CSV table of N, CA and C in Angstrom, one decimal:
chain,number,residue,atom,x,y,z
A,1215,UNK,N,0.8,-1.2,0.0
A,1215,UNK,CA,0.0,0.0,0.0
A,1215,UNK,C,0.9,1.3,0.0
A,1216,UNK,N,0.1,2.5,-0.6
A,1216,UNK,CA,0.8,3.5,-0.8
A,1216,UNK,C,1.2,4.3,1.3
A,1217,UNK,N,2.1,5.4,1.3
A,1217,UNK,CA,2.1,5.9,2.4
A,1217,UNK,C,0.9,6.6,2.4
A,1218,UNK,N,-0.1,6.6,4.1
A,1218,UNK,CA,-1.1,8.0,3.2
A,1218,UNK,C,-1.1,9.4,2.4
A,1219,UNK,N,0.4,9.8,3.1
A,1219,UNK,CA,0.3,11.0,2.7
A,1219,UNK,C,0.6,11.4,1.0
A,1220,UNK,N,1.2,10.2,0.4
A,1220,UNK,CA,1.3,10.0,-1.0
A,1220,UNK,C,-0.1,10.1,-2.1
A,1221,UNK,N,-1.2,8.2,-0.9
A,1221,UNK,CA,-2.2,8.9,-1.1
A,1221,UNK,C,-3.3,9.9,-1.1
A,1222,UNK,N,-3.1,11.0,-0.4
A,1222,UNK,CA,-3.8,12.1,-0.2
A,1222,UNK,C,-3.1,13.1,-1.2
A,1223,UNK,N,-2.2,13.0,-1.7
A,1223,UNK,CA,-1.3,14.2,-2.3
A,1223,UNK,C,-2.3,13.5,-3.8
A,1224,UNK,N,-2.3,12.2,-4.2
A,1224,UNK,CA,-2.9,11.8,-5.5
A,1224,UNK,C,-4.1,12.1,-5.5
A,1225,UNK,N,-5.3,12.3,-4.6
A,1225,UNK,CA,-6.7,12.3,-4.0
A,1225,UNK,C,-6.4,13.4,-4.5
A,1226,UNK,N,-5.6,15.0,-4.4
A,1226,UNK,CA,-5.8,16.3,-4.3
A,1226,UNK,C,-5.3,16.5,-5.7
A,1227,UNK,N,-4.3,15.6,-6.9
A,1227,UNK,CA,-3.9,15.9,-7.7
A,1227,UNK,C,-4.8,15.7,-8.7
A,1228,UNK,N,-5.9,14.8,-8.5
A,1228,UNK,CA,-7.2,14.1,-9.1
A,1228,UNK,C,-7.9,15.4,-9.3
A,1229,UNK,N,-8.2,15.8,-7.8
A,1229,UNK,CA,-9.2,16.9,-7.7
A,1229,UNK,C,-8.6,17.7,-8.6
A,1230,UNK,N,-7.6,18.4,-8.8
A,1230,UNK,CA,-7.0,19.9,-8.6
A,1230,UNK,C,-7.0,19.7,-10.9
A,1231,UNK,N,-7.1,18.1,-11.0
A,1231,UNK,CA,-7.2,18.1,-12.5
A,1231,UNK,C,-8.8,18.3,-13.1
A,1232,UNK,N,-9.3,17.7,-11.7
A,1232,UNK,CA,-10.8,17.8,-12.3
A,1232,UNK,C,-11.5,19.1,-12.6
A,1233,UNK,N,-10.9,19.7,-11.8
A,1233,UNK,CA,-11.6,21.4,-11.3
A,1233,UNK,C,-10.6,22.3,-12.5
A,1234,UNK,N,-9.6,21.9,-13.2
A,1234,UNK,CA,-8.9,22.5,-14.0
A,1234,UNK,C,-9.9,22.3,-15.3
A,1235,UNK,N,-10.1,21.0,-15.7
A,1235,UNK,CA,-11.3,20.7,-17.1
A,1235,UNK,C,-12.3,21.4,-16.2
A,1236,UNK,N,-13.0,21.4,-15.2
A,1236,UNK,CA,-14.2,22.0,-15.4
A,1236,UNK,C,-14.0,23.7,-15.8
A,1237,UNK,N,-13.4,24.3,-15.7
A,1237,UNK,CA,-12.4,25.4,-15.8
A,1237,UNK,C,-12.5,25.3,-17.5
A,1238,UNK,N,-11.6,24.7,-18.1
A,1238,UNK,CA,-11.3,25.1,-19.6
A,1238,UNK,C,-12.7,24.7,-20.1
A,1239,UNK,N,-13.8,23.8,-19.9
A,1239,UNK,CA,-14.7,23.3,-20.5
A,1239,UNK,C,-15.8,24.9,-20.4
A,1240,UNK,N,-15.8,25.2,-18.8
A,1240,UNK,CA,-16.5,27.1,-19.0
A,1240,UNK,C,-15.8,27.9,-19.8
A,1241,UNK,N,-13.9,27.9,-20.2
A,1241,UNK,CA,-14.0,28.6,-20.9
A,1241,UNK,C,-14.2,28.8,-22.5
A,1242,UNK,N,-13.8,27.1,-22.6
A,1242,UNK,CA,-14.8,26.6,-24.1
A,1242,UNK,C,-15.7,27.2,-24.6
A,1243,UNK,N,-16.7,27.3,-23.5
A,1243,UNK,CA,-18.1,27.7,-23.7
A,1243,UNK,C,-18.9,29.4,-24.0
A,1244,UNK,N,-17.6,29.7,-22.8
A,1244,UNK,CA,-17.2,31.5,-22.9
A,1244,UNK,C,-16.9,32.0,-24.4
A,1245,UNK,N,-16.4,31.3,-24.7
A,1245,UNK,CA,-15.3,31.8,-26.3
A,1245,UNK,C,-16.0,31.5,-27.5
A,1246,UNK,N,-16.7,30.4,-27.4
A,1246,UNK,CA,-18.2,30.1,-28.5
A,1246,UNK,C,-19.0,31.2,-28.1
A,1247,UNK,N,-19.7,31.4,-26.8
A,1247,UNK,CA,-20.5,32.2,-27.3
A,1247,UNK,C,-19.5,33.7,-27.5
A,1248,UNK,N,-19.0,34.3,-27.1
A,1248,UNK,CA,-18.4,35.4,-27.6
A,1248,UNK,C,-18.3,35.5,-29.5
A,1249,UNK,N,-17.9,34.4,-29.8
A,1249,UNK,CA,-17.3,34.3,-31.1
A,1249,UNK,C,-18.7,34.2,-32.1
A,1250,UNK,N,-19.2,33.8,-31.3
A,1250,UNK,CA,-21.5,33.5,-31.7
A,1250,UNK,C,-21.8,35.2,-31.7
A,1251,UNK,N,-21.3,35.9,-30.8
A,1251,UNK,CA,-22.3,36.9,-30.4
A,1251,UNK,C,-21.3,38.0,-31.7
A,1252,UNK,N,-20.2,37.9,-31.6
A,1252,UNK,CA,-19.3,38.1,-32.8
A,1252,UNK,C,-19.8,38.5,-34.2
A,1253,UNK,N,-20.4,37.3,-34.4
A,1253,UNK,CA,-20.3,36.8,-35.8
A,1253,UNK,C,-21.9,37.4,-36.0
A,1254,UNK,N,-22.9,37.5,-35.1
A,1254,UNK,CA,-23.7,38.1,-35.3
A,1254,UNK,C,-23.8,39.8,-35.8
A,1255,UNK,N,-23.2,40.3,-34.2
A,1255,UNK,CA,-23.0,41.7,-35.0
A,1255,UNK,C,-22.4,42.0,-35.6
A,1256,UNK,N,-21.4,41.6,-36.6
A,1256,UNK,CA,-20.1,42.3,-37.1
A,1256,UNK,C,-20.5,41.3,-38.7
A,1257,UNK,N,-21.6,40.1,-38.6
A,1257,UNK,CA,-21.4,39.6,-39.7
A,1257,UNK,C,-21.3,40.0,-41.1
A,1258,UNK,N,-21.7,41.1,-41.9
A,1258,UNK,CA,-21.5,41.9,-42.9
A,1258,UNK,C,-20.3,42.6,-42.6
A,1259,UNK,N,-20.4,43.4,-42.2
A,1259,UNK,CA,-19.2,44.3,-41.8
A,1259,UNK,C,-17.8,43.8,-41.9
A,1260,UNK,N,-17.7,42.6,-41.3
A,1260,UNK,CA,-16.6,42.1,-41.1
A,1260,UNK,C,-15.9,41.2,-42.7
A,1261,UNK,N,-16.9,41.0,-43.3
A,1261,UNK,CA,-16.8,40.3,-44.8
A,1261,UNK,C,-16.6,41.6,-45.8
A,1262,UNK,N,-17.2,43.0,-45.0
A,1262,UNK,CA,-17.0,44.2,-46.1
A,1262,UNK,C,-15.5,44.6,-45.8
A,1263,UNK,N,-14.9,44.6,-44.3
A,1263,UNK,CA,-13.7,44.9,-44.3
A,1263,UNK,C,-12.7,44.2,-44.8
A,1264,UNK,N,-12.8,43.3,-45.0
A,1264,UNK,CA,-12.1,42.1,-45.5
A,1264,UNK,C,-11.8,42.1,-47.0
A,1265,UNK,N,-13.1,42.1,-47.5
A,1265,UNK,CA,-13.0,42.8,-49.0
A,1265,UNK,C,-11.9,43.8,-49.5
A,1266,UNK,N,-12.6,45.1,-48.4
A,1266,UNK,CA,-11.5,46.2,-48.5
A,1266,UNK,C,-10.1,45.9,-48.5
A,1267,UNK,N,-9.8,45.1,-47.2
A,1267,UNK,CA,-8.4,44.8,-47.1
A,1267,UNK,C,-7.9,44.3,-48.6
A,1268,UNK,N,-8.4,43.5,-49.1
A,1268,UNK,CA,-8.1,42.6,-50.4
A,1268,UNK,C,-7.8,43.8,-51.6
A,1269,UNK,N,-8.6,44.2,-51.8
A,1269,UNK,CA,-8.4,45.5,-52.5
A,1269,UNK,C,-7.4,46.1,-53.0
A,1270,UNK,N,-7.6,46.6,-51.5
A,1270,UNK,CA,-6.0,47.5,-51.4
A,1270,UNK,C,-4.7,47.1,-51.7
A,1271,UNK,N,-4.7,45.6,-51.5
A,1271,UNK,CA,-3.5,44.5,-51.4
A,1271,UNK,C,-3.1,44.5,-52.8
A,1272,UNK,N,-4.3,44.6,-53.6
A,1272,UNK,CA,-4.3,44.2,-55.0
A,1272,UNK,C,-3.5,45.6,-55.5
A,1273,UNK,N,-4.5,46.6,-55.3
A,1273,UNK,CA,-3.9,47.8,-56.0
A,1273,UNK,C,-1.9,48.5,-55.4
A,1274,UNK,N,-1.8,48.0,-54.5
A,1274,UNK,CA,0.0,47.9,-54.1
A,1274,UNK,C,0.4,47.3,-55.4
């Protein structure tokens, strides 16, 4: 058998990974919608600026 204290240090390294994914999985979620709320307001605009940029690229 492990020493306890080995086992408790693994118990907390468990936890400390669990609570890390639950962590990146909110911020997964954060960054869709941002990138959702994004793509809503900006969705023309952002394909007209793009355009533009092309443009210009062309006429250099």
């Amino acid at each position: 058998m492990q020493p306890p204290l080995a086992q408790e240090a693994l118990l907390l390294a468990k936890r400390a990974v669990q609570a890390a994914e639950v962590v990146l999985d909110l911020a997964a979620l954060f960054v869709q919608k941002l990138r959702a709320g994004r793509q809503q307001q900006s969705g023309l605009q952002g394909r007209q600026h793009h355009h533009a940029d092309q443009q210009g690229v062309d006429a250099q």
